[in-house]
Amino acid sequence: MNRVFRAESYILRHDRLLWLVPVLYCAVGVYAGFYDHAVMDIYEGLELFSLPEIMNIFFPFSAAAVTGYVIGGDFSRRTIQNVLSVGTDKKHYFYSRLLVQGVVTGALFTVTGLIHVICHWFWPQGNSDIRIEFLWQKLLVYMTVALLQLLASVSVINAVCYFVKNQLVAIGFGIGLVYLELIIYQAAEINGMGAVQALADFFPTNVLRNIFAYAVYDRVFTGEFFQYGLSAILVIAVSSAAGYVRFCYDRD
């Protein structure tokens, strides 16, 4: 598994198109560090450092597109068939690819988040009297739950790739799924469909979009907030299992 992980990491590092992704992430982190800064600085605590909506929407879209591009590309270029033909175990291949994608996405998320935090910390434009009680503990929990939700999106699109087996279809499906999560939530809210809205509230994209409110109202250390972390772990486990089963029993 380690050999596959290193090989796949090498391939990603030498894909020139993918080098545009970290540049874009860093640019979004800097921009978000000053986005709506005057409004955010009326607060004094964790909400000053929490991710604004522009980042919370950008992350799932970019994760879906990149995962579809990378994993779906393995099918379009027949990389998977070539790797398996030399005796690579399917289990090692599947989880190595998923791990690589998770590490890359997690690293980009972490770097972008740090850039955002640094911009707010060193260049406050409004109220600079920041409450520091449990600030970093809250920030760690907040970022961890956000990261888990982002990795849930990666895991779902990864599984989708093993069903559609086409790079362009995987990218389109991933982006469409992000839109669908938003549409279902908004439609349920407008039409008073409480049960559907409650379910849609746990979709990764909707969690990331609404997560700012938990910082504003100081609700990061609540049971409800931790449920979002647990739901992300559940989505990762189920989608990974579905993708793996599909991969193992696929005869193509």
PDB file of N, CA, C and O in Angstrom, residues 28-99:
ATOM      1  N   VAL A  28      -7.664  32.272  -2.608  1.00  0.00           N
ATOM      2  CA  VAL A  28      -8.943  32.348  -1.907  1.00  0.00           C
ATOM      3  C   VAL A  28      -8.723  32.613  -0.420  1.00  0.00           C
ATOM      4  O   VAL A  28      -9.463  33.377   0.208  1.00  0.00           O
ATOM      5  N   GLY A  29      -7.688  31.985   0.161  1.00  0.00           N
ATOM      6  CA  GLY A  29      -7.392  32.209   1.573  1.00  0.00           C
ATOM      7  C   GLY A  29      -7.050  33.654   1.861  1.00  0.00           C
ATOM      8  O   GLY A  29      -7.511  34.232   2.854  1.00  0.00           O
ATOM      9  N   VAL A  30      -6.238  34.270   1.004  1.00  0.00           N
ATOM     10  CA  VAL A  30      -5.871  35.675   1.187  1.00  0.00           C
ATOM     11  C   VAL A  30      -7.089  36.576   0.998  1.00  0.00           C
ATOM     12  O   VAL A  30      -7.340  37.486   1.801  1.00  0.00           O
ATOM     13  N   TYR A  31      -7.844  36.318  -0.068  1.00  0.00           N
ATOM     14  CA  TYR A  31      -9.023  37.146  -0.340  1.00  0.00           C
ATOM     15  C   TYR A  31     -10.039  37.046   0.802  1.00  0.00           C
ATOM     16  O   TYR A  31     -10.591  38.053   1.258  1.00  0.00           O
ATOM     17  N   ALA A  32     -10.254  35.816   1.275  1.00  0.00           N
ATOM     18  CA  ALA A  32     -11.227  35.615   2.349  1.00  0.00           C
ATOM     19  C   ALA A  32     -10.753  36.235   3.652  1.00  0.00           C
ATOM     20  O   ALA A  32     -11.558  36.565   4.525  1.00  0.00           O
ATOM     21  N   GLY A  33      -9.436  36.419   3.786  1.00  0.00           N
ATOM     22  CA  GLY A  33      -8.909  37.050   4.982  1.00  0.00           C
ATOM     23  C   GLY A  33      -9.324  38.502   5.118  1.00  0.00           C
ATOM     24  O   GLY A  33      -9.312  39.059   6.218  1.00  0.00           O
ATOM     25  N   PHE A  34      -9.686  39.113   4.006  1.00  0.00           N
ATOM     26  CA  PHE A  34     -10.112  40.513   4.022  1.00  0.00           C
ATOM     27  C   PHE A  34     -11.563  40.682   3.561  1.00  0.00           C
ATOM     28  O   PHE A  34     -12.092  41.783   3.568  1.00  0.00           O
ATOM     29  N   TYR A  35     -12.172  39.585   3.160  1.00  0.00           N
ATOM     30  CA  TYR A  35     -13.551  39.631   2.667  1.00  0.00           C
ATOM     31  C   TYR A  35     -14.503  39.947   3.810  1.00  0.00           C
ATOM     32  O   TYR A  35     -14.488  39.292   4.848  1.00  0.00           O
ATOM     33  N   ASP A  36     -15.308  40.947   3.631  1.00  0.00           N
ATOM     34  CA  ASP A  36     -16.299  41.325   4.640  1.00  0.00           C
ATOM     35  C   ASP A  36     -15.635  41.577   5.995  1.00  0.00           C
ATOM     36  O   ASP A  36     -16.204  41.316   7.040  1.00  0.00           O
ATOM     37  N   HIS A  37     -14.407  42.084   5.941  1.00  0.00           N
ATOM     38  CA  HIS A  37     -13.596  42.208   7.152  1.00  0.00           C
ATOM     39  C   HIS A  37     -14.231  43.155   8.166  1.00  0.00           C
ATOM     40  O   HIS A  37     -14.244  42.880   9.368  1.00  0.00           O
ATOM     41  N   ALA A  38     -14.746  44.273   7.694  1.00  0.00           N
ATOM     42  CA  ALA A  38     -15.301  45.266   8.619  1.00  0.00           C
ATOM     43  C   ALA A  38     -16.483  44.701   9.397  1.00  0.00           C
ATOM     44  O   ALA A  38     -16.663  44.992  10.581  1.00  0.00           O
ATOM     45  N   VAL A  39     -17.288  43.877   8.729  1.00  0.00           N
ATOM     46  CA  VAL A  39     -18.447  43.277   9.399  1.00  0.00           C
ATOM     47  C   VAL A  39     -18.006  42.246  10.422  1.00  0.00           C
ATOM     48  O   VAL A  39     -18.491  42.200  11.551  1.00  0.00           O
ATOM     49  N   MET A  40     -17.038  41.392  10.036  1.00  0.00           N
ATOM     50  CA  MET A  40     -16.604  40.340  10.930  1.00  0.00           C
ATOM     51  C   MET A  40     -15.889  40.888  12.153  1.00  0.00           C
ATOM     52  O   MET A  40     -15.937  40.302  13.232  1.00  0.00           O
ATOM     53  N   ASP A  41     -15.230  42.007  12.024  1.00  0.00           N
ATOM     54  CA  ASP A  41     -14.447  42.541  13.125  1.00  0.00           C
ATOM     55  C   ASP A  41     -15.286  43.235  14.195  1.00  0.00           C
ATOM     56  O   ASP A  41     -14.735  43.745  15.175  1.00  0.00           O
ATOM     57  N   ILE A  42     -16.602  43.278  14.044  1.00  0.00           N
ATOM     58  CA  ILE A  42     -17.418  43.792  15.141  1.00  0.00           C
ATOM     59  C   ILE A  42     -17.489  42.755  16.255  1.00  0.00           C
ATOM     60  O   ILE A  42     -17.892  43.057  17.370  1.00  0.00           O
ATOM     61  N   TYR A  43     -17.089  41.509  15.937  1.00  0.00           N
ATOM     62  CA  TYR A  43     -17.036  40.457  16.945  1.00  0.00           C
ATOM     63  C   TYR A  43     -15.626  40.376  17.518  1.00  0.00           C
ATOM     64  O   TYR A  43     -14.699  40.983  17.019  1.00  0.00           O
ATOM     65  N   GLU A  44     -15.462  39.573  18.561  1.00  0.00           N
ATOM     66  CA  GLU A  44     -14.182  39.555  19.248  1.00  0.00           C
ATOM     67  C   GLU A  44     -13.600  38.160  19.425  1.00  0.00           C
ATOM     68  O   GLU A  44     -12.508  38.017  19.950  1.00  0.00           O
ATOM     69  N   GLY A  45     -14.308  37.118  19.037  1.00  0.00           N
ATOM     70  CA  GLY A  45     -13.850  35.778  19.336  1.00  0.00           C
ATOM     71  C   GLY A  45     -13.608  34.922  18.117  1.00  0.00           C
ATOM     72  O   GLY A  45     -13.062  35.378  17.107  1.00  0.00           O
ATOM     73  N   LEU A  46     -14.030  33.666  18.202  1.00  0.00           N
ATOM     74  CA  LEU A  46     -13.764  32.687  17.153  1.00  0.00           C
ATOM     75  C   LEU A  46     -14.353  33.110  15.812  1.00  0.00           C
ATOM     76  O   LEU A  46     -13.770  32.832  14.756  1.00  0.00           O
ATOM     77  N   GLU A  47     -15.496  33.798  15.839  1.00  0.00           N
ATOM     78  CA  GLU A  47     -16.142  34.178  14.590  1.00  0.00           C
ATOM     79  C   GLU A  47     -15.254  35.065  13.728  1.00  0.00           C
ATOM     80  O   GLU A  47     -15.413  35.131  12.508  1.00  0.00           O
ATOM     81  N   LEU A  48     -14.289  35.750  14.352  1.00  0.00           N
ATOM     82  CA  LEU A  48     -13.367  36.580  13.592  1.00  0.00           C
ATOM     83  C   LEU A  48     -12.496  35.734  12.667  1.00  0.00           C
ATOM     84  O   LEU A  48     -12.087  36.177  11.598  1.00  0.00           O
ATOM     85  N   PHE A  49     -12.241  34.481  13.068  1.00  0.00           N
ATOM     86  CA  PHE A  49     -11.331  33.621  12.328  1.00  0.00           C
ATOM     87  C   PHE A  49     -12.056  32.531  11.536  1.00  0.00           C
ATOM     88  O   PHE A  49     -11.426  31.766  10.814  1.00  0.00           O
ATOM     89  N   SER A  50     -13.366  32.397  11.714  1.00  0.00           N
ATOM     90  CA  SER A  50     -14.087  31.321  11.038  1.00  0.00           C
ATOM     91  C   SER A  50     -14.205  31.618   9.549  1.00  0.00           C
ATOM     92  O   SER A  50     -14.144  32.760   9.105  1.00  0.00           O
ATOM     93  N   LEU A  51     -14.389  30.557   8.790  1.00  0.00           N
ATOM     94  CA  LEU A  51     -14.370  30.672   7.338  1.00  0.00           C
ATOM     95  C   LEU A  51     -15.627  31.360   6.824  1.00  0.00           C
ATOM     96  O   LEU A  51     -16.741  30.921   7.126  1.00  0.00           O
ATOM     97  N   PRO A  52     -15.485  32.408   6.035  1.00  0.00           N
ATOM     98  CA  PRO A  52     -16.666  33.079   5.465  1.00  0.00           C
ATOM     99  C   PRO A  52     -17.296  32.213   4.391  1.00  0.00           C
ATOM    100  O   PRO A  52     -16.722  31.224   3.930  1.00  0.00           O
ATOM    101  N   GLU A  53     -18.496  32.601   3.976  1.00  0.00           N
ATOM    102  CA  GLU A  53     -19.262  31.765   3.048  1.00  0.00           C
ATOM    103  C   GLU A  53     -18.536  31.553   1.722  1.00  0.00           C
ATOM    104  O   GLU A  53     -18.657  30.503   1.099  1.00  0.00           O
ATOM    105  N   ILE A  54     -17.752  32.532   1.297  1.00  0.00           N
ATOM    106  CA  ILE A  54     -17.057  32.391   0.015  1.00  0.00           C
ATOM    107  C   ILE A  54     -16.123  31.177   0.039  1.00  0.00           C
ATOM    108  O   ILE A  54     -15.986  30.463  -0.961  1.00  0.00           O
ATOM    109  N   MET A  55     -15.517  30.889   1.198  1.00  0.00           N
ATOM    110  CA  MET A  55     -14.645  29.724   1.316  1.00  0.00           C
ATOM    111  C   MET A  55     -15.459  28.454   1.519  1.00  0.00           C
ATOM    112  O   MET A  55     -15.124  27.395   0.980  1.00  0.00           O
ATOM    113  N   ASN A  56     -16.516  28.545   2.286  1.00  0.00           N
ATOM    114  CA  ASN A  56     -17.337  27.372   2.561  1.00  0.00           C
ATOM    115  C   ASN A  56     -18.028  26.840   1.318  1.00  0.00           C
ATOM    116  O   ASN A  56     -18.362  25.657   1.249  1.00  0.00           O
ATOM    117  N   ILE A  57     -18.281  27.692   0.341  1.00  0.00           N
ATOM    118  CA  ILE A  57     -18.857  27.254  -0.934  1.00  0.00           C
ATOM    119  C   ILE A  57     -17.757  26.812  -1.887  1.00  0.00           C
ATOM    120  O   ILE A  57     -17.913  25.841  -2.645  1.00  0.00           O
ATOM    121  N   PHE A  58     -16.618  27.493  -1.840  1.00  0.00           N
ATOM    122  CA  PHE A  58     -15.512  27.154  -2.734  1.00  0.00           C
ATOM    123  C   PHE A  58     -14.963  25.757  -2.467  1.00  0.00           C
ATOM    124  O   PHE A  58     -14.670  25.003  -3.408  1.00  0.00           O
ATOM    125  N   PHE A  59     -14.821  25.395  -1.199  1.00  0.00           N
ATOM    126  CA  PHE A  59     -14.197  24.122  -0.850  1.00  0.00           C
ATOM    127  C   PHE A  59     -14.901  22.900  -1.448  1.00  0.00           C
ATOM    128  O   PHE A  59     -14.256  22.057  -2.075  1.00  0.00           O
ATOM    129  N   PRO A  60     -16.222  22.727  -1.240  1.00  0.00           N
ATOM    130  CA  PRO A  60     -16.854  21.517  -1.804  1.00  0.00           C
ATOM    131  C   PRO A  60     -16.831  21.477  -3.325  1.00  0.00           C
ATOM    132  O   PRO A  60     -16.670  20.401  -3.915  1.00  0.00           O
ATOM    133  N   PHE A  61     -16.980  22.630  -3.979  1.00  0.00           N
ATOM    134  CA  PHE A  61     -16.917  22.645  -5.444  1.00  0.00           C
ATOM    135  C   PHE A  61     -15.534  22.243  -5.939  1.00  0.00           C
ATOM    136  O   PHE A  61     -15.401  21.429  -6.854  1.00  0.00           O
ATOM    137  N   SER A  62     -14.500  22.799  -5.328  1.00  0.00           N
ATOM    138  CA  SER A  62     -13.146  22.478  -5.765  1.00  0.00           C
ATOM    139  C   SER A  62     -12.790  21.037  -5.444  1.00  0.00           C
ATOM    140  O   SER A  62     -12.139  20.349  -6.245  1.00  0.00           O
ATOM    141  N   ALA A  63     -13.221  20.543  -4.273  1.00  0.00           N
ATOM    142  CA  ALA A  63     -12.938  19.151  -3.904  1.00  0.00           C
ATOM    143  C   ALA A  63     -13.605  18.187  -4.874  1.00  0.00           C
ATOM    144  O   ALA A  63     -13.003  17.178  -5.277  1.00  0.00           O
ATOM    145  N   ALA A  64     -14.845  18.490  -5.268  1.00  0.00           N
ATOM    146  CA  ALA A  64     -15.558  17.639  -6.219  1.00  0.00           C
ATOM    147  C   ALA A  64     -14.875  17.631  -7.577  1.00  0.00           C
ATOM    148  O   ALA A  64     -14.690  16.572  -8.195  1.00  0.00           O
ATOM    149  N   ALA A  65     -14.477  18.815  -8.038  1.00  0.00           N
ATOM    150  CA  ALA A  65     -13.838  18.915  -9.354  1.00  0.00           C
ATOM    151  C   ALA A  65     -12.484  18.217  -9.379  1.00  0.00           C
ATOM    152  O   ALA A  65     -12.167  17.465 -10.309  1.00  0.00           O
ATOM    153  N   VAL A  66     -11.670  18.446  -8.348  1.00  0.00           N
ATOM    154  CA  VAL A  66     -10.328  17.857  -8.315  1.00  0.00           C
ATOM    155  C   VAL A  66     -10.395  16.345  -8.149  1.00  0.00           C
ATOM    156  O   VAL A  66      -9.665  15.600  -8.808  1.00  0.00           O
ATOM    157  N   THR A  67     -11.274  15.861  -7.271  1.00  0.00           N
ATOM    158  CA  THR A  67     -11.404  14.417  -7.070  1.00  0.00           C
ATOM    159  C   THR A  67     -11.888  13.738  -8.337  1.00  0.00           C
ATOM    160  O   THR A  67     -11.378  12.678  -8.728  1.00  0.00           O
ATOM    161  N   GLY A  68     -12.886  14.336  -8.997  1.00  0.00           N
ATOM    162  CA  GLY A  68     -13.362  13.783 -10.263  1.00  0.00           C
ATOM    163  C   GLY A  68     -12.291  13.787 -11.330  1.00  0.00           C
ATOM    164  O   GLY A  68     -12.161  12.831 -12.110  1.00  0.00           O
ATOM    165  N   TYR A  69     -11.486  14.840 -11.345  1.00  0.00           N
ATOM    166  CA  TYR A  69     -10.412  14.948 -12.332  1.00  0.00           C
ATOM    167  C   TYR A  69      -9.345  13.883 -12.108  1.00  0.00           C
ATOM    168  O   TYR A  69      -8.901  13.216 -13.060  1.00  0.00           O
ATOM    169  N   VAL A  70      -8.938  13.703 -10.867  1.00  0.00           N
ATOM    170  CA  VAL A  70      -7.842  12.786 -10.558  1.00  0.00           C
ATOM    171  C   VAL A  70      -8.288  11.328 -10.639  1.00  0.00           C
ATOM    172  O   VAL A  70      -7.695  10.519 -11.369  1.00  0.00           O
ATOM    173  N   ILE A  71      -9.316  10.960  -9.878  1.00  0.00           N
ATOM    174  CA  ILE A  71      -9.753   9.558  -9.832  1.00  0.00           C
ATOM    175  C   ILE A  71     -10.426   9.160 -11.139  1.00  0.00           C
ATOM    176  O   ILE A  71     -10.172   8.081 -11.687  1.00  0.00           O
ATOM    177  N   GLY A  72     -11.296  10.038 -11.655  1.00  0.00           N
ATOM    178  CA  GLY A  72     -11.943   9.748 -12.929  1.00  0.00           C
ATOM    179  C   GLY A  72     -10.950   9.643 -14.061  1.00  0.00           C
ATOM    180  O   GLY A  72     -11.122   8.852 -14.999  1.00  0.00           O
ATOM    181  N   GLY A  73      -9.862  10.418 -13.969  1.00  0.00           N
ATOM    182  CA  GLY A  73      -8.832  10.358 -14.993  1.00  0.00           C
ATOM    183  C   GLY A  73      -8.133   9.018 -15.038  1.00  0.00           C
ATOM    184  O   GLY A  73      -7.641   8.595 -16.093  1.00  0.00           O
ATOM    185  N   ASP A  74      -8.074   8.320 -13.913  1.00  0.00           N
ATOM    186  CA  ASP A  74      -7.464   6.989 -13.888  1.00  0.00           C
ATOM    187  C   ASP A  74      -8.226   6.016 -14.777  1.00  0.00           C
ATOM    188  O   ASP A  74      -7.644   5.116 -15.380  1.00  0.00           O
ATOM    189  N   PHE A  75      -9.540   6.193 -14.834  1.00  0.00           N
ATOM    190  CA  PHE A  75     -10.350   5.332 -15.700  1.00  0.00           C
ATOM    191  C   PHE A  75     -10.234   5.762 -17.155  1.00  0.00           C
ATOM    192  O   PHE A  75     -10.099   4.925 -18.050  1.00  0.00           O
ATOM    193  N   SER A  76     -10.305   7.071 -17.404  1.00  0.00           N
ATOM    194  CA  SER A  76     -10.248   7.560 -18.776  1.00  0.00           C
ATOM    195  C   SER A  76      -8.912   7.241 -19.433  1.00  0.00           C
ATOM    196  O   SER A  76      -8.845   6.964 -20.639  1.00  0.00           O
ATOM    197  N   ARG A  77      -7.834   7.267 -18.655  1.00  0.00           N
ATOM    198  CA  ARG A  77      -6.504   6.956 -19.190  1.00  0.00           C
ATOM    199  C   ARG A  77      -6.133   5.485 -19.036  1.00  0.00           C
ATOM    200  O   ARG A  77      -5.014   5.095 -19.374  1.00  0.00           O
ATOM    201  N   ARG A  78      -7.062   4.705 -18.471  1.00  0.00           N
ATOM    202  CA  ARG A  78      -6.850   3.277 -18.226  1.00  0.00           C
ATOM    203  C   ARG A  78      -5.654   3.025 -17.300  1.00  0.00           C
ATOM    204  O   ARG A  78      -5.008   1.967 -17.359  1.00  0.00           O
ATOM    205  N   THR A  79      -5.388   3.979 -16.418  1.00  0.00           N
ATOM    206  CA  THR A  79      -4.312   3.806 -15.448  1.00  0.00           C
ATOM    207  C   THR A  79      -4.607   2.651 -14.501  1.00  0.00           C
ATOM    208  O   THR A  79      -3.715   1.867 -14.142  1.00  0.00           O
ATOM    209  N   ILE A  80      -5.861   2.548 -14.090  1.00  0.00           N
ATOM    210  CA  ILE A  80      -6.239   1.495 -13.147  1.00  0.00           C
ATOM    211  C   ILE A  80      -5.982   0.115 -13.738  1.00  0.00           C
ATOM    212  O   ILE A  80      -5.403  -0.766 -13.094  1.00  0.00           O
ATOM    213  N   GLN A  81      -6.407  -0.083 -14.986  1.00  0.00           N
ATOM    214  CA  GLN A  81      -6.205  -1.387 -15.616  1.00  0.00           C
ATOM    215  C   GLN A  81      -4.728  -1.733 -15.724  1.00  0.00           C
ATOM    216  O   GLN A  81      -4.323  -2.875 -15.499  1.00  0.00           O
ATOM    217  N   ASN A  82      -3.908  -0.736 -16.032  1.00  0.00           N
ATOM    218  CA  ASN A  82      -2.469  -0.974 -16.156  1.00  0.00           C
ATOM    219  C   ASN A  82      -1.830  -1.320 -14.819  1.00  0.00           C
ATOM    220  O   ASN A  82      -0.968  -2.210 -14.735  1.00  0.00           O
ATOM    221  N   VAL A  83      -2.262  -0.625 -13.761  1.00  0.00           N
ATOM    222  CA  VAL A  83      -1.704  -0.882 -12.437  1.00  0.00           C
ATOM    223  C   VAL A  83      -2.110  -2.265 -11.932  1.00  0.00           C
ATOM    224  O   VAL A  83      -1.287  -3.018 -11.386  1.00  0.00           O
ATOM    225  N   LEU A  84      -3.367  -2.612 -12.130  1.00  0.00           N
ATOM    226  CA  LEU A  84      -3.850  -3.914 -11.658  1.00  0.00           C
ATOM    227  C   LEU A  84      -3.246  -5.066 -12.450  1.00  0.00           C
ATOM    228  O   LEU A  84      -3.109  -6.179 -11.930  1.00  0.00           O
ATOM    229  N   SER A  85      -2.867  -4.810 -13.689  1.00  0.00           N
ATOM    230  CA  SER A  85      -2.315  -5.874 -14.538  1.00  0.00           C
ATOM    231  C   SER A  85      -0.955  -6.366 -14.052  1.00  0.00           C
ATOM    232  O   SER A  85      -0.520  -7.462 -14.413  1.00  0.00           O
ATOM    233  N   VAL A  86      -0.278  -5.564 -13.224  1.00  0.00           N
ATOM    234  CA  VAL A  86       1.030  -5.980 -12.718  1.00  0.00           C
ATOM    235  C   VAL A  86       0.922  -6.593 -11.326  1.00  0.00           C
ATOM    236  O   VAL A  86       1.935  -6.785 -10.640  1.00  0.00           O
ATOM    237  N   GLY A  87      -0.314  -6.890 -10.901  1.00  0.00           N
ATOM    238  CA  GLY A  87      -0.522  -7.612  -9.649  1.00  0.00           C
ATOM    239  C   GLY A  87      -0.802  -6.775  -8.426  1.00  0.00           C
ATOM    240  O   GLY A  87      -0.765  -7.285  -7.305  1.00  0.00           O
ATOM    241  N   THR A  88      -1.080  -5.505  -8.596  1.00  0.00           N
ATOM    242  CA  THR A  88      -1.406  -4.649  -7.453  1.00  0.00           C
ATOM    243  C   THR A  88      -2.739  -5.052  -6.857  1.00  0.00           C
ATOM    244  O   THR A  88      -3.724  -5.248  -7.585  1.00  0.00           O
ATOM    245  N   ASP A  89      -2.784  -5.179  -5.551  1.00  0.00           N
ATOM    246  CA  ASP A  89      -4.008  -5.567  -4.860  1.00  0.00           C
ATOM    247  C   ASP A  89      -5.052  -4.455  -4.963  1.00  0.00           C
ATOM    248  O   ASP A  89      -4.730  -3.272  -4.781  1.00  0.00           O
ATOM    249  N   LYS A  90      -6.300  -4.826  -5.239  1.00  0.00           N
ATOM    250  CA  LYS A  90      -7.357  -3.826  -5.398  1.00  0.00           C
ATOM    251  C   LYS A  90      -7.583  -3.027  -4.118  1.00  0.00           C
ATOM    252  O   LYS A  90      -7.822  -1.820  -4.159  1.00  0.00           O
ATOM    253  N   LYS A  91      -7.519  -3.706  -2.992  1.00  0.00           N
ATOM    254  CA  LYS A  91      -7.730  -3.018  -1.714  1.00  0.00           C
ATOM    255  C   LYS A  91      -6.660  -1.963  -1.496  1.00  0.00           C
ATOM    256  O   LYS A  91      -6.954  -0.827  -1.121  1.00  0.00           O
ATOM    257  N   HIS A  92      -5.403  -2.335  -1.743  1.00  0.00           N
ATOM    258  CA  HIS A  92      -4.310  -1.387  -1.576  1.00  0.00           C
ATOM    259  C   HIS A  92      -4.452  -0.213  -2.537  1.00  0.00           C
ATOM    260  O   HIS A  92      -4.217   0.933  -2.160  1.00  0.00           O
ATOM    261  N   TYR A  93      -4.844  -0.508  -3.775  1.00  0.00           N
ATOM    262  CA  TYR A  93      -4.984   0.559  -4.761  1.00  0.00           C
ATOM    263  C   TYR A  93      -6.102   1.512  -4.364  1.00  0.00           C
ATOM    264  O   TYR A  93      -5.919   2.735  -4.367  1.00  0.00           O
ATOM    265  N   PHE A  94      -7.257   0.974  -4.031  1.00  0.00           N
ATOM    266  CA  PHE A  94      -8.421   1.813  -3.728  1.00  0.00           C
ATOM    267  C   PHE A  94      -8.138   2.745  -2.554  1.00  0.00           C
ATOM    268  O   PHE A  94      -8.354   3.961  -2.648  1.00  0.00           O
ATOM    269  N   TYR A  95      -7.671   2.188  -1.458  1.00  0.00           N
ATOM    270  CA  TYR A  95      -7.492   3.015  -0.261  1.00  0.00           C
ATOM    271  C   TYR A  95      -6.248   3.909  -0.357  1.00  0.00           C
ATOM    272  O   TYR A  95      -6.201   4.969   0.280  1.00  0.00           O
ATOM    273  N   SER A  96      -5.273   3.520  -1.143  1.00  0.00           N
ATOM    274  CA  SER A  96      -4.130   4.404  -1.374  1.00  0.00           C
ATOM    275  C   SER A  96      -4.556   5.633  -2.155  1.00  0.00           C
ATOM    276  O   SER A  96      -4.168   6.764  -1.821  1.00  0.00           O
ATOM    277  N   ARG A  97      -5.368   5.426  -3.193  1.00  0.00           N
ATOM    278  CA  ARG A  97      -5.848   6.555  -3.993  1.00  0.00           C
ATOM    279  C   ARG A  97      -6.723   7.473  -3.151  1.00  0.00           C
ATOM    280  O   ARG A  97      -6.617   8.699  -3.232  1.00  0.00           O
ATOM    281  N   LEU A  98      -7.592   6.879  -2.335  1.00  0.00           N
ATOM    282  CA  LEU A  98      -8.464   7.680  -1.477  1.00  0.00           C
ATOM    283  C   LEU A  98      -7.641   8.446  -0.443  1.00  0.00           C
ATOM    284  O   LEU A  98      -7.907   9.618  -0.167  1.00  0.00           O
ATOM    285  N   LEU A  99      -6.620   7.785   0.115  1.00  0.00           N
ATOM    286  CA  LEU A  99      -5.770   8.433   1.108  1.00  0.00           C
ATOM    287  C   LEU A  99      -4.988   9.585   0.501  1.00  0.00           C
ATOM    288  O   LEU A  99      -4.872  10.657   1.107  1.00  0.00           O
TER     289      LEU A  99
END
